[in-house]
């Protein structure tokens, strides 16, 4: 199974406009981590999770299949970035106290990745996988957002997007002491900021590639009278699962 890369072509937008994650998420993950020596952030993208882990671990390994993403990633002395598939890595056996995957497990060969996790994790290490679903706007804007998501660009989503919509319920997680949690990331953005976030969506990029036009521009014109010239509050629903790796 070849890895799927939907983000190298707009790595600059991804680095600028994707959301980061709340401290509550990291506190939830860290609650069962046995030690804070080494962590692996898989599919690190622009390195936002790796950067947060660097404040908590002596050494962080961060991998991605996109070299362009890694070039733009935030640099820290205790973060080592390298290009690698999730399912086959250069790491030694029993290396990591924590392994994280933010908004990416749905792109993997999940059984093969979990096998690799068992190889490189220390006994009792924690694996945490999380994602975030469709953004919630105001009551007036939500129906327009849902129409854009389902109808305008709906046909351009990869099938893997369905795993986000059902919060990974169909992806196996065969680990011990499994814990789950949900969080809300609230942001206050201008319309321009929000539209640029939409332009990081893989379905939007595919629409642009196939139709040679930007569907976000038209959508922005539709919602501008409701949005107004100021800022709006956006809420991103984050879901997470964590478990212990026994072997």
CSV table of C-alpha atoms in Angstrom, one decimal:
chain,number,residue,atom,x,y,z
A,1,UNK,CA,0.0,0.0,0.0
A,2,UNK,CA,1.6,3.3,-1.1
A,3,UNK,CA,1.4,6.2,1.3
A,4,UNK,CA,-1.1,9.0,0.4
A,5,UNK,CA,0.2,12.6,0.4
A,6,UNK,CA,-2.5,15.2,0.0
A,7,UNK,CA,-0.7,18.1,1.6
A,8,UNK,CA,2.8,18.7,0.1
A,9,UNK,CA,1.3,20.9,-2.7
A,10,UNK,CA,0.1,23.4,-0.2
A,11,UNK,CA,2.4,22.9,2.7
A,12,UNK,CA,2.8,26.7,3.2
A,13,UNK,CA,-1.0,27.2,3.7
A,14,UNK,CA,-1.1,24.1,6.0
A,15,UNK,CA,1.6,25.5,8.2
A,16,UNK,CA,-0.1,28.9,8.5
A,17,UNK,CA,-3.8,28.0,8.8
A,18,UNK,CA,-4.3,24.7,10.5
A,19,UNK,CA,-5.4,24.7,14.1
A,20,UNK,CA,-3.3,23.7,17.1
A,21,UNK,CA,-4.5,21.6,20.0
A,22,UNK,CA,-5.4,22.6,23.6
A,23,UNK,CA,-3.3,21.9,26.7
A,24,UNK,CA,-6.2,19.7,27.9
A,25,UNK,CA,-5.5,17.2,25.1
A,26,UNK,CA,-1.9,16.9,26.0
A,27,UNK,CA,-2.8,16.5,29.7
A,28,UNK,CA,-5.1,13.7,28.8
A,29,UNK,CA,-2.5,12.0,26.8
A,30,UNK,CA,0.3,12.4,29.3
A,31,UNK,CA,-1.7,11.0,32.2
A,32,UNK,CA,-0.6,7.4,31.6
A,33,UNK,CA,2.8,8.0,30.0
A,34,UNK,CA,5.4,6.1,32.0
A,35,UNK,CA,8.4,8.3,31.3
A,36,UNK,CA,9.2,11.5,29.5
A,37,UNK,CA,12.4,10.5,27.7
A,38,UNK,CA,11.4,9.9,24.1
A,39,UNK,CA,8.3,10.5,22.0
A,40,UNK,CA,7.5,9.9,18.3
A,41,UNK,CA,5.1,12.2,16.5
A,42,UNK,CA,4.0,10.4,13.4
A,43,UNK,CA,2.7,12.3,10.4
A,44,UNK,CA,3.9,15.5,12.1
A,45,UNK,CA,3.1,17.8,9.2
A,46,UNK,CA,4.2,21.3,10.2
A,47,UNK,CA,5.5,20.0,13.5
A,48,UNK,CA,2.9,21.6,15.8
A,49,UNK,CA,2.4,18.4,17.9
A,50,UNK,CA,6.2,17.7,17.9
A,51,UNK,CA,6.7,21.2,19.2
A,52,UNK,CA,4.3,20.7,22.1
A,53,UNK,CA,5.9,17.4,22.9
A,54,UNK,CA,9.3,19.0,22.9
A,55,UNK,CA,8.2,20.9,26.0
A,56,UNK,CA,7.4,17.6,27.7
A,57,UNK,CA,10.1,15.1,26.5
A,58,UNK,CA,13.9,15.0,26.4
A,59,UNK,CA,13.9,13.9,22.8
A,60,UNK,CA,11.2,14.0,20.1
A,61,UNK,CA,11.3,12.1,16.8
A,62,UNK,CA,9.0,13.5,14.2
A,63,UNK,CA,8.2,11.9,10.8
A,64,UNK,CA,6.2,12.6,7.8
A,65,UNK,CA,6.1,11.5,4.1
A,66,UNK,CA,6.1,15.1,3.0
A,67,UNK,CA,9.5,16.6,2.8
A,68,UNK,CA,8.0,20.0,2.0
A,69,UNK,CA,6.0,19.9,5.2
A,70,UNK,CA,9.1,19.1,7.2
A,71,UNK,CA,11.1,21.9,5.7
A,72,UNK,CA,8.5,24.3,7.1
A,73,UNK,CA,8.2,22.6,10.5
A,74,UNK,CA,9.0,24.4,13.7
A,75,UNK,CA,12.6,23.7,14.7
A,76,UNK,CA,13.7,22.9,18.3
A,77,UNK,CA,17.0,21.5,19.5
A,78,UNK,CA,15.3,18.3,20.9
A,79,UNK,CA,13.2,17.6,17.8
A,80,UNK,CA,14.6,15.4,15.0
A,81,UNK,CA,12.6,15.5,11.8
A,82,UNK,CA,12.9,13.0,9.0
A,83,UNK,CA,11.0,11.6,6.0
A,84,UNK,CA,9.5,8.2,6.8
A,85,UNK,CA,6.4,6.2,6.3
A,86,UNK,CA,4.2,5.5,9.3
A,87,UNK,CA,4.3,1.8,8.7
A,88,UNK,CA,8.0,1.3,8.3
A,89,UNK,CA,10.4,3.5,10.3
A,90,UNK,CA,14.2,3.5,11.0
A,91,UNK,CA,13.7,3.4,14.8
A,92,UNK,CA,15.2,0.8,17.0
A,93,UNK,CA,12.9,-1.6,18.9
A,94,UNK,CA,11.5,-0.4,22.2
A,95,UNK,CA,12.4,3.3,21.8
A,96,UNK,CA,9.4,5.4,22.7
A,97,UNK,CA,7.5,6.3,25.8
A,98,UNK,CA,4.7,8.0,23.8
A,99,UNK,CA,3.6,7.8,20.1
A,100,UNK,CA,1.2,10.4,18.7
A,101,UNK,CA,-0.8,10.7,15.5
A,102,UNK,CA,-2.8,13.9,15.1
A,103,UNK,CA,-5.4,14.1,12.2
A,104,UNK,CA,-3.7,11.4,10.2
A,105,UNK,CA,-4.3,7.8,11.2
A,106,UNK,CA,-7.1,7.6,8.6
A,107,UNK,CA,-4.5,7.9,5.8
A,108,UNK,CA,-2.4,4.9,7.1
A,109,UNK,CA,-2.4,1.2,6.6
A,110,UNK,CA,-3.7,1.0,10.2
A,111,UNK,CA,-2.9,-2.7,11.0
A,112,UNK,CA,0.7,-2.2,9.6
A,113,UNK,CA,1.1,1.0,11.6
A,114,UNK,CA,-0.1,-0.6,14.8
A,115,UNK,CA,2.4,-3.5,14.2
A,116,UNK,CA,5.2,-0.9,13.9
A,117,UNK,CA,4.0,0.8,17.0
A,118,UNK,CA,4.3,-2.4,19.0
A,119,UNK,CA,7.9,-2.8,17.7
A,120,UNK,CA,9.2,0.7,18.5
A,121,UNK,CA,7.2,1.3,21.7
A,122,UNK,CA,8.6,0.6,25.1
A,123,UNK,CA,6.5,-1.9,27.2
A,124,UNK,CA,3.7,0.2,28.7
A,125,UNK,CA,4.2,3.1,26.4
A,126,UNK,CA,1.1,5.1,25.3
A,127,UNK,CA,-0.2,5.4,21.8
A,128,UNK,CA,-2.6,8.4,21.2
A,129,UNK,CA,-4.5,9.0,18.0
A,130,UNK,CA,-6.8,11.9,17.5
A,131,UNK,CA,-8.6,14.0,14.9
A,132,UNK,CA,-11.1,16.9,14.6
A,133,UNK,CA,-14.3,17.1,12.6
A,134,UNK,CA,-16.3,19.7,10.8
A,135,UNK,CA,-16.0,23.1,12.2
A,136,UNK,CA,-19.1,24.6,13.9
A,137,UNK,CA,-20.0,28.2,13.1
A,138,UNK,CA,-23.0,30.3,14.1
A,139,UNK,CA,-26.5,28.9,13.8
A,140,UNK,CA,-27.0,31.0,10.7
A,141,UNK,CA,-23.8,30.0,9.0
A,142,UNK,CA,-23.8,26.3,9.9
A,143,UNK,CA,-26.3,25.2,7.2
A,144,UNK,CA,-24.2,26.9,4.5
A,145,UNK,CA,-21.1,25.3,5.9
A,146,UNK,CA,-22.7,21.9,5.8
A,147,UNK,CA,-23.9,22.4,2.2
A,148,UNK,CA,-20.4,23.4,1.1
A,149,UNK,CA,-18.9,20.4,2.9
A,150,UNK,CA,-21.3,17.8,1.7
A,151,UNK,CA,-22.5,19.0,-1.7
A,152,UNK,CA,-20.0,21.5,-3.3
A,153,UNK,CA,-16.8,19.7,-2.4
A,154,UNK,CA,-18.3,16.4,-1.0
A,155,UNK,CA,-17.5,14.4,-4.2
A,156,UNK,CA,-13.9,15.4,-3.9
A,157,UNK,CA,-13.1,14.0,-0.5
A,158,UNK,CA,-11.1,10.8,-0.4
A,159,UNK,CA,-13.0,7.8,1.1
A,160,UNK,CA,-10.8,8.1,4.2
A,161,UNK,CA,-12.6,11.3,5.2
A,162,UNK,CA,-15.5,9.1,6.4
A,163,UNK,CA,-13.3,7.9,9.3
A,164,UNK,CA,-13.1,11.5,10.6
A,165,UNK,CA,-16.9,11.9,10.3
A,166,UNK,CA,-17.4,8.8,12.5
A,167,UNK,CA,-14.6,9.6,14.9
A,168,UNK,CA,-12.4,6.6,14.0
A,169,UNK,CA,-15.1,4.2,15.2
A,170,UNK,CA,-14.4,1.8,12.3
A,171,UNK,CA,-10.6,1.8,12.8
A,172,UNK,CA,-9.3,-0.9,15.1
A,173,UNK,CA,-7.5,0.1,18.3
A,174,UNK,CA,-6.2,-3.1,19.8
A,175,UNK,CA,-4.4,-1.8,22.9
A,176,UNK,CA,-4.8,-2.0,26.6
A,177,UNK,CA,-6.5,0.4,29.1
A,178,UNK,CA,-8.1,2.4,26.3
A,179,UNK,CA,-9.3,5.9,27.2
A,180,UNK,CA,-11.3,8.3,25.0
A,181,UNK,CA,-12.0,12.0,25.4
A,182,UNK,CA,-13.4,14.9,23.4
A,183,UNK,CA,-12.4,18.5,23.4
A,184,UNK,CA,-13.4,21.7,21.8
A,185,UNK,CA,-10.9,24.1,20.2
A,186,UNK,CA,-12.4,27.6,20.0
A,187,UNK,CA,-10.9,30.2,17.7
A,188,UNK,CA,-11.9,33.7,16.8
A,189,UNK,CA,-11.1,34.4,13.1
A,190,UNK,CA,-11.7,36.9,10.4
A,191,UNK,CA,-13.5,35.6,7.2
A,192,UNK,CA,-10.2,35.7,5.3
A,193,UNK,CA,-8.5,33.5,7.9
A,194,UNK,CA,-11.3,31.1,7.8
A,195,UNK,CA,-11.3,30.9,4.0
A,196,UNK,CA,-7.6,30.2,4.0
A,197,UNK,CA,-8.2,27.4,6.4
A,198,UNK,CA,-10.7,25.9,4.0
A,199,UNK,CA,-8.1,26.1,1.3
A,200,UNK,CA,-6.0,23.6,3.2
A,201,UNK,CA,-8.7,20.9,2.9
A,202,UNK,CA,-7.7,18.0,0.6
A,203,UNK,CA,-11.1,18.0,-1.1
A,204,UNK,CA,-10.8,21.7,-1.9
A,205,UNK,CA,-7.3,21.2,-3.4
A,206,UNK,CA,-8.7,18.3,-5.5
A,207,UNK,CA,-11.6,20.4,-6.6
A,208,UNK,CA,-9.2,23.1,-7.7
A,209,UNK,CA,-7.1,20.6,-9.5
A,210,UNK,CA,-10.0,19.1,-11.5
A,211,UNK,CA,-12.0,22.3,-12.2
A,212,UNK,CA,-9.2,24.9,-12.3
A,213,UNK,CA,-11.2,27.2,-10.0
A,214,UNK,CA,-11.3,28.0,-6.3
A,215,UNK,CA,-14.6,27.0,-4.8
A,216,UNK,CA,-13.7,28.8,-1.6
A,217,UNK,CA,-13.9,32.2,-3.3
A,218,UNK,CA,-17.5,31.7,-4.3
A,219,UNK,CA,-18.4,30.3,-0.8
A,220,UNK,CA,-16.8,33.3,0.8
A,221,UNK,CA,-18.9,35.7,-1.2
A,222,UNK,CA,-22.0,33.8,-0.2
A,223,UNK,CA,-21.3,33.9,3.5
A,224,UNK,CA,-19.8,37.4,3.7
A,225,UNK,CA,-23.1,39.2,4.3
A,226,UNK,CA,-23.8,37.0,7.3
A,227,UNK,CA,-20.2,36.9,8.6
A,228,UNK,CA,-19.7,40.6,8.3
A,229,UNK,CA,-16.5,42.5,8.5
A,230,UNK,CA,-15.5,41.4,11.9
A,231,UNK,CA,-14.6,38.1,13.5
A,232,UNK,CA,-16.6,35.0,14.2
A,233,UNK,CA,-16.2,32.3,16.9
A,234,UNK,CA,-15.4,28.9,15.4
A,235,UNK,CA,-15.5,25.6,17.3
A,236,UNK,CA,-13.6,22.5,16.2
A,237,UNK,CA,-14.6,19.2,17.8
A,238,UNK,CA,-11.5,17.1,18.7
A,239,UNK,CA,-11.8,13.4,19.5
A,240,UNK,CA,-9.0,11.3,21.0
A,241,UNK,CA,-8.2,7.7,21.9
A,242,UNK,CA,-5.2,6.5,23.9
A,243,UNK,CA,-4.0,3.1,25.0
A,244,UNK,CA,-1.1,1.3,26.4
A,245,UNK,CA,1.3,-0.8,24.2
A,246,UNK,CA,2.0,-4.1,26.0
A,247,UNK,CA,4.4,-5.6,23.4
